[in-house]
Amino acid sequence: MSPLVIVMGKVVHGSGDGKKLGFPTLNIKISDELADFIYGVYAGYVYINDTKYTTAVHYGPRRVFNEDTALLEAHVLEFNEEVYNHIIRLELIEFIRPTLDFSSTEELVEQMHKDVQLVKEVLKNLGDV
């Protein structure tokens, strides 16, 4: 399946909240390609050093942390290396859900587990995993 969008971006330091919650993310400097994109969670792939990884991507503000600025964060499955300052290729394949408001980080973590499972299922059904 063709990606909805392909983003080339630099991995930058984030706040570390994803790691604290058990979902470390690559924070990618946002580019103009996403200007018209809907905030939410996407199933996709990231290419790091020419290796393709399945990823759950969030694009938008992190309201549970009282933030209004849109971020691009990729939780890369089966990957746990630091790649700060690397340029990576991120392909958003399918929209999973819009950005939601959560009353607590516990509620967010519960939803993130569901999102990761759904990302795996969506990409498997597309024949990509």
PDB file of C-alpha atoms in Angstrom:
ATOM      1  CA  MET A   1       0.000   0.000   0.000  1.00  0.00           C
ATOM      2  CA  SER A   2       1.211   3.482  -0.794  1.00  0.00           C
ATOM      3  CA  PRO A   3       1.899   5.745   2.171  1.00  0.00           C
ATOM      4  CA  LEU A   4      -0.435   8.642   2.937  1.00  0.00           C
ATOM      5  CA  VAL A   5       2.690  10.746   3.360  1.00  0.00           C
ATOM      6  CA  ILE A   6       6.447  10.270   3.564  1.00  0.00           C
ATOM      7  CA  VAL A   7       8.391  12.456   5.969  1.00  0.00           C
ATOM      8  CA  MET A   8      12.141  12.787   6.088  1.00  0.00           C
ATOM      9  CA  GLY A   9      13.129  14.271   9.406  1.00  0.00           C
ATOM     10  CA  LYS A  10      15.755  14.662  12.051  1.00  0.00           C
ATOM     11  CA  VAL A  11      15.353  12.823  15.360  1.00  0.00           C
ATOM     12  CA  VAL A  12      15.438  15.386  18.153  1.00  0.00           C
ATOM     13  CA  HIS A  13      15.378  15.169  21.945  1.00  0.00           C
ATOM     14  CA  GLY A  14      11.935  15.130  23.517  1.00  0.00           C
ATOM     15  CA  SER A  15      10.764  15.395  27.106  1.00  0.00           C
ATOM     16  CA  GLY A  16      11.220  11.681  27.856  1.00  0.00           C
ATOM     17  CA  ASP A  17       7.561  11.207  28.811  1.00  0.00           C
ATOM     18  CA  GLY A  18       7.062   8.304  26.372  1.00  0.00           C
ATOM     19  CA  LYS A  19       9.964   6.391  27.867  1.00  0.00           C
ATOM     20  CA  LYS A  20       8.638   6.991  31.392  1.00  0.00           C
ATOM     21  CA  LEU A  21       5.278   5.556  30.333  1.00  0.00           C
ATOM     22  CA  GLY A  22       6.845   2.467  28.732  1.00  0.00           C
ATOM     23  CA  PHE A  23       6.470   3.740  25.163  1.00  0.00           C
ATOM     24  CA  PRO A  24       9.747   5.360  24.116  1.00  0.00           C
ATOM     25  CA  THR A  25       9.417   7.469  20.994  1.00  0.00           C
ATOM     26  CA  LEU A  26      11.535   9.009  18.314  1.00  0.00           C
ATOM     27  CA  ASN A  27      10.669  12.685  18.190  1.00  0.00           C
ATOM     28  CA  ILE A  28      10.921  13.939  14.643  1.00  0.00           C
ATOM     29  CA  LYS A  29      11.296  17.578  13.741  1.00  0.00           C
ATOM     30  CA  ILE A  30       8.038  18.459  11.988  1.00  0.00           C
ATOM     31  CA  SER A  31       8.180  19.331   8.333  1.00  0.00           C
ATOM     32  CA  ASP A  32       5.777  21.059   5.964  1.00  0.00           C
ATOM     33  CA  GLU A  33       4.512  17.699   4.629  1.00  0.00           C
ATOM     34  CA  LEU A  34       2.199  17.446   7.647  1.00  0.00           C
ATOM     35  CA  ALA A  35       0.705  20.933   7.496  1.00  0.00           C
ATOM     36  CA  ASP A  36      -2.708  19.658   6.352  1.00  0.00           C
ATOM     37  CA  PHE A  37      -2.698  16.341   8.187  1.00  0.00           C
ATOM     38  CA  ILE A  38      -5.309  15.392  10.785  1.00  0.00           C
ATOM     39  CA  TYR A  39      -4.034  15.122  14.352  1.00  0.00           C
ATOM     40  CA  GLY A  40      -4.088  11.530  15.495  1.00  0.00           C
ATOM     41  CA  VAL A  41      -2.472   8.112  15.556  1.00  0.00           C
ATOM     42  CA  TYR A  42      -1.199   6.425  12.406  1.00  0.00           C
ATOM     43  CA  ALA A  43       0.163   3.010  11.498  1.00  0.00           C
ATOM     44  CA  GLY A  44       3.407   3.278   9.631  1.00  0.00           C
ATOM     45  CA  TYR A  45       6.994   2.403   9.041  1.00  0.00           C
ATOM     46  CA  VAL A  46      10.224   4.088   9.891  1.00  0.00           C
ATOM     47  CA  TYR A  47      13.519   3.429   8.132  1.00  0.00           C
ATOM     48  CA  ILE A  48      16.563   3.709  10.367  1.00  0.00           C
ATOM     49  CA  ASN A  49      19.962   2.949   8.837  1.00  0.00           C
ATOM     50  CA  ASP A  50      18.209   1.245   5.886  1.00  0.00           C
ATOM     51  CA  THR A  51      16.201  -1.086   8.167  1.00  0.00           C
ATOM     52  CA  LYS A  52      12.384  -0.980   8.102  1.00  0.00           C
ATOM     53  CA  TYR A  53      10.510  -1.011  11.431  1.00  0.00           C
ATOM     54  CA  THR A  54       6.807  -1.025  12.266  1.00  0.00           C
ATOM     55  CA  THR A  55       5.770   2.095  14.136  1.00  0.00           C
ATOM     56  CA  ALA A  56       2.796   3.656  15.877  1.00  0.00           C
ATOM     57  CA  VAL A  57       2.910   7.386  15.184  1.00  0.00           C
ATOM     58  CA  HIS A  58       1.216  10.230  16.998  1.00  0.00           C
ATOM     59  CA  TYR A  59       0.939  13.594  15.318  1.00  0.00           C
ATOM     60  CA  GLY A  60      -0.583  16.414  17.315  1.00  0.00           C
ATOM     61  CA  PRO A  61      -0.596  18.099  20.703  1.00  0.00           C
ATOM     62  CA  ARG A  62      -0.149  16.081  23.886  1.00  0.00           C
ATOM     63  CA  ARG A  63      -3.087  17.466  25.832  1.00  0.00           C
ATOM     64  CA  VAL A  64      -2.661  15.111  28.791  1.00  0.00           C
ATOM     65  CA  PHE A  65       0.611  16.991  29.415  1.00  0.00           C
ATOM     66  CA  ASN A  66      -1.145  20.368  28.911  1.00  0.00           C
ATOM     67  CA  GLU A  67       0.661  20.993  25.624  1.00  0.00           C
ATOM     68  CA  ASP A  68      -0.862  22.725  22.603  1.00  0.00           C
ATOM     69  CA  THR A  69       2.027  22.465  20.141  1.00  0.00           C
ATOM     70  CA  ALA A  70       1.830  19.649  17.592  1.00  0.00           C
ATOM     71  CA  LEU A  71       4.563  17.014  17.862  1.00  0.00           C
ATOM     72  CA  LEU A  72       5.477  14.074  15.641  1.00  0.00           C
ATOM     73  CA  GLU A  73       6.357  11.039  17.750  1.00  0.00           C
ATOM     74  CA  ALA A  74       7.042   7.503  16.530  1.00  0.00           C
ATOM     75  CA  HIS A  75       6.924   4.540  18.903  1.00  0.00           C
ATOM     76  CA  VAL A  76       9.065   2.066  16.978  1.00  0.00           C
ATOM     77  CA  LEU A  77       8.204  -1.549  17.729  1.00  0.00           C
ATOM     78  CA  GLU A  78      11.095  -3.862  18.555  1.00  0.00           C
ATOM     79  CA  PHE A  79      13.625  -1.044  18.534  1.00  0.00           C
ATOM     80  CA  ASN A  80      15.414   0.446  21.518  1.00  0.00           C
ATOM     81  CA  GLU A  81      18.411   2.444  20.334  1.00  0.00           C
ATOM     82  CA  GLU A  82      19.234   6.119  20.547  1.00  0.00           C
ATOM     83  CA  VAL A  83      19.382   7.734  17.135  1.00  0.00           C
ATOM     84  CA  TYR A  84      19.375  11.422  18.004  1.00  0.00           C
ATOM     85  CA  ASN A  85      20.362  13.698  15.117  1.00  0.00           C
ATOM     86  CA  HIS A  86      19.849  10.909  12.548  1.00  0.00           C
ATOM     87  CA  ILE A  87      17.736  11.678   9.508  1.00  0.00           C
ATOM     88  CA  ILE A  88      15.015   9.038   9.230  1.00  0.00           C
ATOM     89  CA  ARG A  89      12.312   8.227   6.709  1.00  0.00           C
ATOM     90  CA  LEU A  90       8.819   7.922   8.185  1.00  0.00           C
ATOM     91  CA  GLU A  91       5.914   6.547   6.148  1.00  0.00           C
ATOM     92  CA  LEU A  92       2.384   7.046   7.472  1.00  0.00           C
ATOM     93  CA  ILE A  93       0.336   4.187   6.006  1.00  0.00           C
ATOM     94  CA  GLU A  94      -3.091   4.331   7.653  1.00  0.00           C
ATOM     95  CA  PHE A  95      -5.003   6.632   9.995  1.00  0.00           C
ATOM     96  CA  ILE A  96      -5.968   4.796  13.199  1.00  0.00           C
ATOM     97  CA  ARG A  97      -7.824   7.377  15.303  1.00  0.00           C
ATOM     98  CA  PRO A  98      -7.954  11.106  16.061  1.00  0.00           C
ATOM     99  CA  THR A  99      -6.083  12.675  18.967  1.00  0.00           C
ATOM    100  CA  LEU A 100      -8.108  12.168  22.139  1.00  0.00           C
ATOM    101  CA  ASP A 101      -8.286  13.948  25.462  1.00  0.00           C
ATOM    102  CA  PHE A 102      -7.275  11.798  28.432  1.00  0.00           C
ATOM    103  CA  SER A 103      -7.990  12.544  32.074  1.00  0.00           C
ATOM    104  CA  SER A 104      -4.802  10.810  33.243  1.00  0.00           C
ATOM    105  CA  THR A 105      -1.567   9.267  32.003  1.00  0.00           C
ATOM    106  CA  GLU A 106      -2.945   5.864  33.086  1.00  0.00           C
ATOM    107  CA  GLU A 107      -5.841   6.301  30.677  1.00  0.00           C
ATOM    108  CA  LEU A 108      -3.362   7.331  27.967  1.00  0.00           C
ATOM    109  CA  VAL A 109      -1.195   4.233  28.557  1.00  0.00           C
ATOM    110  CA  GLU A 110      -4.241   1.961  28.352  1.00  0.00           C
ATOM    111  CA  GLN A 111      -5.133   3.500  24.982  1.00  0.00           C
ATOM    112  CA  MET A 112      -1.528   3.290  23.760  1.00  0.00           C
ATOM    113  CA  HIS A 113      -1.534  -0.477  24.349  1.00  0.00           C
ATOM    114  CA  LYS A 114      -4.689  -0.710  22.221  1.00  0.00           C
ATOM    115  CA  ASP A 115      -3.164   1.529  19.540  1.00  0.00           C
ATOM    116  CA  VAL A 116      -0.013  -0.586  19.238  1.00  0.00           C
ATOM    117  CA  GLN A 117      -2.089  -3.755  18.885  1.00  0.00           C
ATOM    118  CA  LEU A 118      -4.261  -2.118  16.252  1.00  0.00           C
ATOM    119  CA  VAL A 119      -1.218  -0.860  14.324  1.00  0.00           C
ATOM    120  CA  LYS A 120       0.126  -4.436  14.193  1.00  0.00           C
ATOM    121  CA  GLU A 121      -3.231  -5.781  13.012  1.00  0.00           C
ATOM    122  CA  VAL A 122      -3.732  -3.088  10.357  1.00  0.00           C
ATOM    123  CA  LEU A 123      -0.276  -3.577   8.845  1.00  0.00           C
ATOM    124  CA  LYS A 124      -0.613  -7.372   9.002  1.00  0.00           C
ATOM    125  CA  ASN A 125      -3.967  -7.186   7.186  1.00  0.00           C
ATOM    126  CA  LEU A 126      -2.343  -5.032   4.518  1.00  0.00           C
ATOM    127  CA  GLY A 127       0.243  -7.773   4.100  1.00  0.00           C
ATOM    128  CA  ASP A 128       3.045  -5.551   5.296  1.00  0.00           C
ATOM    129  CA  VAL A 129       4.012  -7.250   8.579  1.00  0.00           C
TER     130      VAL A 129
END
